[in-house]
XYZ file of N, CA and C in Angstrom:
690
model
N 0.846 -1.184 0.000
C 0.000 0.000 0.000
C 0.881 1.233 0.000
N 0.621 2.140 -0.942
C 1.494 3.291 -1.115
C 0.899 4.514 -0.426
N 0.989 4.562 0.893
C 0.467 5.697 1.637
C 1.234 5.832 2.940
N 1.134 7.013 3.531
C 1.772 7.228 4.815
C 0.807 6.838 5.930
N 1.371 6.399 7.023
C 0.558 5.951 8.154
C 0.128 7.152 8.992
N -1.157 7.210 9.339
C -1.658 8.287 10.181
C -1.357 7.995 11.641
N -1.494 9.032 12.475
C -1.264 8.869 13.903
C -2.215 7.832 14.493
N -3.484 7.867 14.057
C -4.475 6.925 14.563
C -4.111 5.489 14.188
N -3.627 5.281 12.965
C -3.247 3.937 12.530
C -2.045 3.424 13.319
N -1.122 4.317 13.657
C 0.033 3.926 14.482
C -0.420 3.471 15.864
N -1.361 4.233 16.438
C -1.872 3.880 17.760
C -2.607 2.540 17.722
N -3.440 2.366 16.716
C -4.200 1.120 16.607
C -3.282 -0.085 16.471
N -2.224 0.069 15.679
C -1.271 -1.028 15.529
C -0.584 -1.330 16.856
N -0.169 -0.285 17.558
C 0.523 -0.453 18.840
C -0.364 -1.160 19.856
N -1.614 -0.709 19.973
C -2.530 -1.313 20.936
C -2.828 -2.769 20.577
N -2.996 -3.043 19.294
C -3.315 -4.401 18.864
C -2.132 -5.345 19.092
N -0.911 -4.856 18.802
C 0.265 -5.688 19.014
C 0.487 -5.937 20.503
N 0.223 -4.928 21.337
C 0.337 -5.106 22.784
C -0.677 -6.132 23.285
N -1.897 -6.054 22.759
C -2.943 -7.007 23.136
C -2.546 -8.428 22.746
N -1.998 -8.576 21.543
C -1.561 -9.886 21.073
C -0.434 -10.426 21.949
N 0.484 -9.537 22.336
C 1.611 -9.942 23.189
C 1.121 -10.367 24.568
N 0.162 -9.619 25.122
C -0.380 -9.952 26.449
C -1.077 -11.310 26.459
N -1.611 -11.711 25.309
C -2.373 -12.962 25.244
C -1.486 -14.201 25.315
N -0.169 -14.021 25.160
C 0.757 -15.158 25.193
C 1.194 -15.452 26.635
N 1.439 -16.718 26.964
C 1.794 -17.090 28.343
C 3.012 -16.339 28.892
N 4.041 -16.154 28.059
C 5.255 -15.463 28.485
C 5.464 -14.162 27.715
N 4.375 -13.609 27.205
C 4.493 -12.370 26.440
C 5.328 -12.584 25.185
N 6.185 -11.619 24.888
C 7.035 -11.705 23.697
C 8.070 -12.821 23.797
N 8.299 -13.318 25.001
C 9.285 -14.378 25.201
C 8.706 -15.774 24.948
N 7.425 -15.841 24.647
C 6.781 -17.128 24.376
C 7.383 -17.778 23.138
N 7.852 -19.021 23.214
C 8.426 -19.704 22.043
C 7.465 -19.683 20.847
N 7.997 -19.327 19.684
C 7.182 -19.280 18.474
C 6.573 -17.921 18.193
N 6.563 -17.037 19.194
C 6.019 -15.686 18.994
C 7.118 -14.791 18.440
N 6.845 -14.074 17.352
C 7.879 -13.302 16.666
C 7.399 -11.877 16.406
N 7.907 -10.928 17.182
C 7.545 -9.526 17.002
C 8.100 -8.957 15.705
N 9.235 -9.464 15.277
C 9.895 -8.943 14.080
C 9.007 -9.093 12.847
N 8.338 -10.222 12.727
C 7.458 -10.457 11.579
C 6.297 -9.468 11.586
N 5.710 -9.244 12.759
C 4.595 -8.315 12.865
C 5.034 -6.889 12.520
N 6.213 -6.497 12.991
C 6.732 -5.165 12.692
C 6.983 -4.995 11.195
N 7.603 -5.993 10.607
C 7.912 -5.909 9.177
C 6.631 -5.825 8.329
N 5.649 -6.638 8.658
C 4.399 -6.609 7.901
C 3.746 -5.238 7.955
N 3.787 -4.619 9.136
C 3.181 -3.294 9.294
C 3.973 -2.232 8.532
N 5.299 -2.283 8.636
C 6.139 -1.330 7.911
C 5.946 -1.476 6.406
N 5.885 -2.716 5.950
C 5.685 -2.988 4.520
C 4.375 -2.379 4.027
N 3.355 -2.430 4.851
C 2.039 -1.956 4.440
C 1.988 -0.438 4.286
N 2.678 0.280 5.151
C 2.490 1.725 5.186
C 3.635 2.560 4.603
N 4.814 2.009 4.430
C 5.887 2.802 3.838
C 5.640 2.995 2.342
N 5.673 4.223 1.841
C 5.484 4.445 0.405
C 6.668 3.922 -0.396
N 6.483 3.782 -1.701
C 7.517 3.204 -2.567
C 8.804 4.019 -2.543
N 8.691 5.332 -2.367
C 9.871 6.193 -2.372
C 10.306 6.594 -0.963
N 9.955 5.765 0.019
C 10.274 6.088 1.419
C 11.767 6.295 1.625
N 12.595 5.490 0.969
C 14.051 5.595 1.141
C 14.582 6.936 0.627
N 13.961 7.455 -0.426
C 14.372 8.750 -0.958
C 13.937 9.883 -0.031
N 12.728 9.758 0.514
C 12.230 10.771 1.447
C 13.035 10.791 2.745
N 13.522 9.616 3.167
C 14.211 9.495 4.460
C 15.696 9.833 4.398
N 16.316 9.697 3.234
C 17.757 9.916 3.119
C 18.149 11.327 3.565
N 19.119 11.395 4.464
C 19.642 12.642 5.040
C 18.612 13.400 5.878
N 17.485 12.742 6.188
C 16.470 13.343 7.058
C 16.153 12.454 8.258
N 16.176 11.151 8.045
C 15.899 10.204 9.129
C 17.203 9.524 9.533
N 17.611 9.724 10.794
C 18.853 9.152 11.311
C 18.497 8.023 12.280
N 18.975 6.824 11.982
C 18.621 5.635 12.752
C 19.852 5.102 13.479
N 19.738 4.984 14.799
C 20.840 4.483 15.622
C 20.778 2.963 15.699
N 21.872 2.301 15.303
C 21.960 0.839 15.357
C 23.296 0.439 15.973
N 23.358 -0.794 16.454
C 24.583 -1.321 17.057
C 25.072 -2.512 16.247
N 26.280 -2.417 15.729
C 26.851 -3.520 14.966
C 27.202 -4.656 15.932
N 26.742 -5.854 15.629
C 26.981 -6.986 16.519
C 28.479 -7.237 16.694
N 29.239 -7.087 15.629
C 30.688 -7.275 15.700
C 31.335 -6.012 16.271
N 31.792 -6.098 17.495
C 32.445 -4.956 18.135
C 31.525 -4.095 18.955
N 30.189 -4.308 18.819
C 29.191 -3.547 19.587
C 29.359 -2.034 19.427
N 29.734 -1.590 18.237
C 29.913 -0.157 17.980
C 28.645 0.458 17.418
N 28.404 1.716 17.800
C 27.219 2.425 17.337
C 27.431 2.995 15.941
N 26.375 2.932 15.145
C 26.381 3.549 13.824
C 25.095 4.349 13.663
N 25.205 5.510 13.059
C 24.053 6.356 12.808
C 23.819 6.378 11.300
N 22.768 5.697 10.870
C 22.493 5.530 9.445
C 21.552 6.628 8.962
N 21.874 7.244 7.835
C 21.014 8.306 7.294
C 20.860 8.242 5.777
N 21.521 7.276 5.124
C 21.401 7.137 3.670
C 20.872 5.744 3.347
N 19.867 5.698 2.476
C 19.191 4.444 2.162
C 19.093 4.287 0.651
N 19.700 3.227 0.153
C 19.753 3.021 -1.287
C 18.424 2.542 -1.855
N 17.694 1.754 -1.085
C 16.414 1.219 -1.529
C 15.411 1.252 -0.379
N 14.160 0.972 -0.691
C 13.120 0.883 0.330
C 13.436 -0.254 1.301
N 13.926 -1.367 0.759
C 14.295 -2.508 1.599
C 15.447 -2.140 2.536
N 16.350 -1.309 2.065
C 17.472 -0.825 2.865
C 16.946 -0.099 4.107
N 15.962 0.760 3.909
C 15.358 1.505 5.013
C 14.635 0.568 5.970
N 13.891 -0.390 5.431
C 13.154 -1.340 6.267
C 14.102 -2.135 7.154
N 15.209 -2.616 6.581
C 16.167 -3.394 7.358
C 16.814 -2.549 8.450
N 17.091 -1.285 8.147
C 17.670 -0.395 9.165
C 16.701 -0.209 10.326
N 15.425 -0.055 10.024
C 14.407 0.113 11.062
C 14.292 -1.133 11.930
N 14.309 -2.303 11.292
C 14.212 -3.556 12.049
C 15.440 -3.770 12.928
N 16.607 -3.403 12.421
C 17.834 -3.515 13.225
C 17.776 -2.593 14.438
N 17.199 -1.409 14.250
C 17.204 -0.394 15.304
C 16.339 -0.767 16.503
N 15.449 -1.746 16.340
C 14.592 -2.135 17.463
C 14.736 -3.615 17.807
N 15.867 -4.198 17.425
C 16.049 -5.619 17.695
C 16.664 -5.856 19.077
N 15.884 -6.484 19.937
C 16.364 -6.924 21.246
C 16.476 -8.446 21.179
N 17.676 -8.995 21.277
C 17.874 -10.447 21.116
C 16.959 -11.279 22.001
N 16.345 -12.299 21.402
C 15.471 -13.263 22.075
C 14.153 -12.659 22.551
N 13.994 -11.353 22.414
C 12.721 -10.724 22.769
C 11.932 -10.413 21.500
N 12.564 -9.711 20.566
C 11.914 -9.404 19.294
C 11.983 -10.598 18.348
N 13.163 -11.222 18.305
C 13.377 -12.356 17.395
C 14.606 -13.115 17.867
N 14.666 -14.401 17.530
C 15.829 -15.214 17.901
C 16.999 -14.954 16.963
N 16.703 -14.501 15.751
C 17.749 -14.258 14.762
C 18.071 -12.769 14.677
N 19.356 -12.472 14.478
C 19.764 -11.078 14.312
C 19.431 -10.608 12.894
N 18.832 -9.431 12.740
C 18.578 -8.906 11.405
C 19.886 -8.438 10.764
N 19.920 -8.424 9.451
C 21.124 -8.003 8.734
C 20.872 -6.711 7.970
N 21.911 -5.891 7.914
C 21.855 -4.630 7.189
C 23.171 -4.480 6.432
N 23.069 -4.536 5.120
C 24.243 -4.426 4.251
C 25.325 -5.456 4.593
N 24.851 -6.679 4.832
C 25.776 -7.786 5.033
C 26.288 -7.968 6.442
N 25.876 -7.086 7.367
C 26.315 -7.182 8.757
C 25.109 -7.378 9.670
N 25.324 -8.055 10.802
C 24.264 -8.259 11.774
C 24.246 -7.101 12.771
N 23.028 -6.656 13.095
C 22.876 -5.506 13.984
C 21.828 -5.781 15.056
N 21.828 -4.912 16.077
C 20.810 -4.933 17.100
C 20.470 -3.504 17.493
N 19.544 -3.371 18.416
C 19.029 -2.071 18.844
C 20.153 -1.069 19.130
N 19.969 0.170 18.635
C 20.954 1.221 18.877
C 21.106 1.569 20.341
N 20.096 1.203 21.152
C 20.170 1.473 22.584
C 21.279 0.734 23.295
N 21.820 -0.309 22.681
C 22.933 -1.044 23.283
C 24.242 -0.251 23.225
N 24.289 0.763 22.354
C 25.528 1.534 22.209
C 25.307 3.036 22.375
N 24.171 3.549 21.904
C 23.854 4.974 22.073
C 22.379 5.179 21.764
N 21.581 5.252 22.808
C 20.136 5.354 22.627
C 19.676 6.756 22.271
N 20.459 7.779 22.656
C 20.081 9.168 22.396
C 21.263 9.925 21.788
N 21.523 9.728 20.506
C 22.655 10.417 19.859
C 22.471 11.931 19.857
N 23.569 12.645 19.945
C 23.561 14.106 19.873
C 24.230 14.545 18.580
N 23.600 15.481 17.884
C 24.193 16.009 16.663
C 25.159 17.132 16.999
N 26.218 17.261 16.210
C 27.226 18.286 16.461
C 26.729 19.674 16.102
N 25.809 19.752 15.161
C 25.291 21.043 14.733
C 23.797 21.126 15.007
N 23.322 22.341 15.249
C 21.902 22.543 15.455
C 21.425 22.078 16.821
N 20.127 21.951 16.956
C 19.505 21.559 18.215
C 19.153 20.065 18.189
N 19.519 19.372 19.224
C 19.116 17.970 19.378
C 18.107 17.896 20.509
N 16.865 17.600 20.190
C 15.815 17.465 21.201
C 15.735 15.998 21.599
N 16.067 15.711 22.835
C 16.067 14.326 23.312
C 14.705 13.961 23.897
N 14.190 12.814 23.454
C 12.878 12.337 23.882
C 13.037 10.956 24.509
N 12.415 10.745 25.665
C 12.517 9.448 26.338
C 11.221 9.124 27.067
N 10.806 7.857 27.075
C 9.629 7.463 27.857
C 9.937 7.301 29.336
N 11.227 7.411 29.698
C 11.650 7.274 31.093
C 12.049 8.632 31.656
N 11.768 8.851 32.917
C 12.167 10.082 33.575
C 13.679 10.087 33.772
N 14.331 11.153 33.265
C 15.779 11.203 33.382
C 16.391 12.528 32.998
N 15.578 13.573 32.875
C 16.114 14.889 32.565
C 16.210 15.191 31.085
N 15.684 14.323 30.210
C 15.688 14.616 28.786
C 14.729 15.771 28.497
N 14.822 16.338 27.306
C 13.989 17.491 26.974
C 12.505 17.160 27.050
N 12.130 16.039 26.477
C 10.744 15.585 26.529
C 10.728 14.214 27.191
N 10.243 14.165 28.419
C 10.179 12.912 29.175
C 9.290 13.143 30.388
N 8.863 12.094 31.080
C 8.085 12.274 32.306
C 8.904 13.039 33.341
N 8.279 13.962 34.039
C 8.952 14.753 35.078
C 8.455 14.303 36.443
N 9.037 13.247 36.950
C 8.582 12.686 38.220
C 8.969 13.580 39.393
N 8.002 13.870 40.240
C 8.267 14.690 41.430
C 8.682 13.851 42.628
N 8.046 12.694 42.759
C 8.280 11.879 43.953
C 9.642 11.194 43.911
N 10.201 10.963 45.095
C 11.480 10.272 45.189
C 12.657 11.236 45.229
N 13.809 10.704 45.582
C 15.020 11.498 45.642
C 15.555 11.764 44.240
N 16.347 12.812 44.098
C 16.944 13.132 42.795
C 18.200 12.297 42.586
N 18.003 10.994 42.468
C 19.101 10.070 42.218
C 18.999 9.553 40.796
N 20.126 9.582 40.077
C 20.125 9.182 38.674
C 21.215 8.146 38.412
N 20.960 7.331 37.423
C 21.966 6.382 36.963
C 22.146 6.587 35.466
N 23.396 6.527 35.022
C 23.660 6.710 33.601
C 23.924 5.352 32.960
N 23.126 5.041 31.941
C 23.257 3.774 31.223
C 23.401 4.081 29.737
N 24.579 3.833 29.197
C 24.861 4.012 27.770
C 24.365 5.378 27.272
N 24.945 6.434 27.772
C 24.692 7.810 27.324
C 23.301 8.328 27.682
N 22.583 7.631 28.557
C 21.249 8.100 28.929
C 21.080 8.043 30.440
N 20.510 9.130 30.993
C 20.265 9.187 32.425
C 18.855 8.696 32.747
N 18.752 7.916 33.837
C 17.469 7.426 34.329
C 17.329 7.829 35.787
N 16.180 8.359 36.145
C 15.916 8.658 37.544
C 15.572 7.360 38.254
N 16.156 7.156 39.422
C 15.909 5.927 40.186
C 14.668 6.129 41.038
N 13.554 5.548 40.625
C 12.310 5.645 41.379
C 11.342 4.542 40.956
N 10.288 4.300 41.733
C 9.331 3.229 41.409
C 8.651 3.408 40.055
N 8.394 4.662 39.657
C 7.697 4.905 38.392
C 8.516 4.417 37.202
N 9.820 4.655 37.224
C 10.664 4.189 36.125
C 10.781 2.663 36.117
N 10.780 2.070 37.291
C 10.800 0.601 37.363
C 9.533 0.037 36.724
N 8.398 0.679 37.022
C 7.131 0.242 36.439
C 7.130 0.443 34.926
N 7.687 1.549 34.455
C 7.754 1.793 33.014
C 8.594 0.725 32.311
N 9.682 0.315 32.959
C 10.526 -0.733 32.382
C 9.752 -2.034 32.256
N 8.998 -2.363 33.284
C 8.172 -3.567 33.244
C 7.160 -3.487 32.105
N 6.526 -2.330 31.965
C 5.514 -2.160 30.925
C 6.124 -2.152 29.524
N 7.369 -1.728 29.413
C 8.037 -1.749 28.110
C 8.252 -3.173 27.617
N 8.496 -4.083 28.548
C 8.750 -5.486 28.202
C 7.476 -6.321 28.206
N 6.573 -6.006 29.129
C 5.311 -6.735 29.241
C 4.172 -5.710 29.208
N 3.604 -5.463 28.026
C 2.637 -4.386 27.829
C 1.443 -4.456 28.766
N 1.052 -3.312 29.344
C -0.146 -3.269 30.186
C -1.402 -3.219 29.320
N -2.552 -3.104 29.949
C -3.812 -3.049 29.214
C -3.925 -1.741 28.426
N -4.807 -1.757 27.440
C -4.946 -0.634 26.514
C -5.241 0.678 27.232
N -6.046 0.645 28.289
C -6.392 1.868 29.007
C -5.153 2.584 29.528
N -4.205 1.833 30.065
C -2.977 2.445 30.576
C -2.065 2.885 29.427
N -2.045 2.133 28.331
C -1.268 2.552 27.169
C -1.791 3.876 26.621
N -3.100 4.049 26.640
C -3.700 5.299 26.185
C -3.275 6.452 27.095
N -3.159 6.162 28.382
C -2.722 7.191 29.332
C -1.261 7.555 29.092
N -0.432 6.570 28.795
C 0.961 6.852 28.436
C 1.005 7.805 27.234
N 0.186 7.498 26.248
C 0.153 8.324 25.041
C -0.260 9.766 25.364
N -1.306 9.934 26.165
C -1.784 11.280 26.489
C -0.737 12.078 27.259
N -0.061 11.419 28.202
C 0.971 12.119 28.974
C 2.150 12.502 28.088
N 2.529 11.605 27.173
C 3.599 11.933 26.234
C 3.220 13.077 25.327
N 1.957 13.095 24.893
C 1.454 14.184 24.063
C 1.546 15.512 24.807
N 1.177 15.493 26.071
C 1.233 16.704 26.886
C 2.673 17.172 27.076
N 3.574 16.244 27.360
C 4.991 16.596 27.531
C 5.533 17.285 26.282
N 5.261 16.695 25.118
C 5.762 17.246 23.858
C 5.127 18.590 23.557
N 3.821 18.714 23.772
C 3.110 19.962 23.488
C 3.627 21.112 24.347
N 3.816 20.850 25.628
C 4.294 21.900 26.532
C 5.712 22.325 26.191
N 6.534 21.367 25.792
C 7.904 21.699 25.406
C 7.906 22.586 24.157
N 7.108 22.230 23.162
C 7.046 23.012 21.926
C 6.521 24.423 22.180
N 5.534 24.544 23.059
C 4.992 25.859 23.394
C 5.993 26.678 24.196
N 6.719 26.023 25.106
C 7.694 26.718 25.947
C 8.771 27.382 25.101
N 9.207 26.700 24.041
C 10.291 27.211 23.216
C 9.808 27.837 21.909
N 8.502 28.128 21.867
C 7.912 28.853 20.739
C 8.176 28.193 19.390
N 8.191 26.877 19.372
C 8.322 26.175 18.096
C 7.005 26.211 17.326
N 5.896 26.365 18.067
C 4.592 26.552 17.452
C 3.850 27.610 18.248
N 3.034 28.423 17.568
C 2.263 29.437 18.270
C 1.248 28.801 19.206
N 0.564 27.772 18.685
C -0.422 27.083 19.503
C -0.328 25.588 19.249
N -0.270 24.829 20.320
C -0.229 23.378 20.212
C -1.376 22.805 21.023
N -2.266 22.012 20.409
C -3.365 21.432 21.184
C -2.855 20.456 22.217
N -3.362 20.544 23.427
C -2.955 19.651 24.510
C -4.140 18.783 24.896
N -3.949 17.472 24.867
C -5.032 16.565 25.227
C -5.193 16.548 26.743
N -6.417 16.483 27.198
C -6.699 16.449 28.627
C -6.472 15.058 29.188
N -5.831 15.008 30.339
C -5.642 13.732 31.032
C -6.847 13.504 31.929
N -7.671 12.515 31.586
C -8.914 12.286 32.306
C -8.725 11.479 33.587
N -7.550 10.938 33.781
C -7.356 10.074 34.941
C -6.143 10.540 35.730
N -6.344 11.516 36.583
C -5.231 12.079 37.329
C -4.601 11.107 38.292
N -5.373 10.143 38.811
C -4.856 9.203 39.795
C -3.767 8.313 39.216
N -3.872 8.020 37.942
C -2.892 7.123 37.321
C -1.688 7.887 36.785
N -1.704 9.222 36.943
C -0.662 10.044 36.337
C 0.725 9.707 36.859
N 0.843 9.438 38.162
C 2.156 9.162 38.733
C 2.750 7.876 38.162
N 1.884 6.934 37.802
C 2.369 5.668 37.248
C 3.042 5.861 35.901
N 2.666 6.930 35.200
C 3.259 7.160 33.889
C 4.089 8.436 33.825
N 4.233 9.135 34.943
C 5.167 10.235 34.904
C 4.906 11.385 35.837
N 3.681 11.530 36.352
C 3.430 12.617 37.279
C 3.447 13.968 36.608
N 4.147 14.938 37.197
C 4.200 16.297 36.681
C 4.814 16.333 35.294
N 4.232 17.155 34.394
C 4.669 17.168 33.003
C 5.291 18.492 32.565
N 5.844 19.310 33.482
C 6.428 20.576 33.049
C 7.788 20.356 32.418
N 8.049 20.953 31.211
C 9.303 20.714 30.498
C 10.457 21.495 31.104
N 11.599 20.860 31.216
C 12.793 21.514 31.731
C 14.013 21.007 30.979
N 15.162 21.612 31.286
C 16.458 21.118 30.807
C 16.588 21.099 29.293
N 16.134 22.153 28.618
C 16.322 22.210 27.168
C 17.768 22.596 26.897
N 18.470 21.819 26.108
C 19.876 22.063 25.819
C 20.093 22.163 24.315
N 21.004 23.010 23.926
C 21.359 23.160 22.523
C 22.726 22.585 22.275
N 22.827 21.725 21.284
C 24.125 21.140 20.909
C 24.646 21.876 19.704
N 25.802 22.497 19.847
C 26.375 23.292 18.745
C 27.492 22.546 18.058
């Protein structure tokens, strides 16, 4: 299908894949369950024929080469298949997504988070986005707990119960209602950041209808720590 995926279609795919994963006895770790196939089928359906041309020098994908565990930032794609393989490599967690390592240009790769999850560009502004509280430009701003942080592969994580819960949910998806709340809180974080730095005159902010569950997904959402990389 030669069309771009809408925001609603992305959400529907995410919720459906999470539901499918929850239905398995061991989640994504259930023998015979393969997230990689589901991801590829979805990417194949929605990426346009000229996606590689549109993405070249605009979409930068962080991957980790299995040999040497070195980080590579890919931004040039010779074909549509080239782009698809780079995307699959960028989210490959061994034995969780698939038992086999995906290949990109003759080499085996895995998730860029193993070597550099949040690359910084030397020129211009790098806006860092994370689903975990850790001082990134767009991330949950947890109020509760001490200001204790741990640095893991170029990324800071706040040490608190909320981040522990987020890690659990990243590996074992919660029910759709909570996933929807994650989405709304992330939307609010991004909207407030864009408004704070005048990137848009007006940004619609979705209302969080369930304040009680807010702490589970991030608590306070005021943007801080905007940094410019020159």
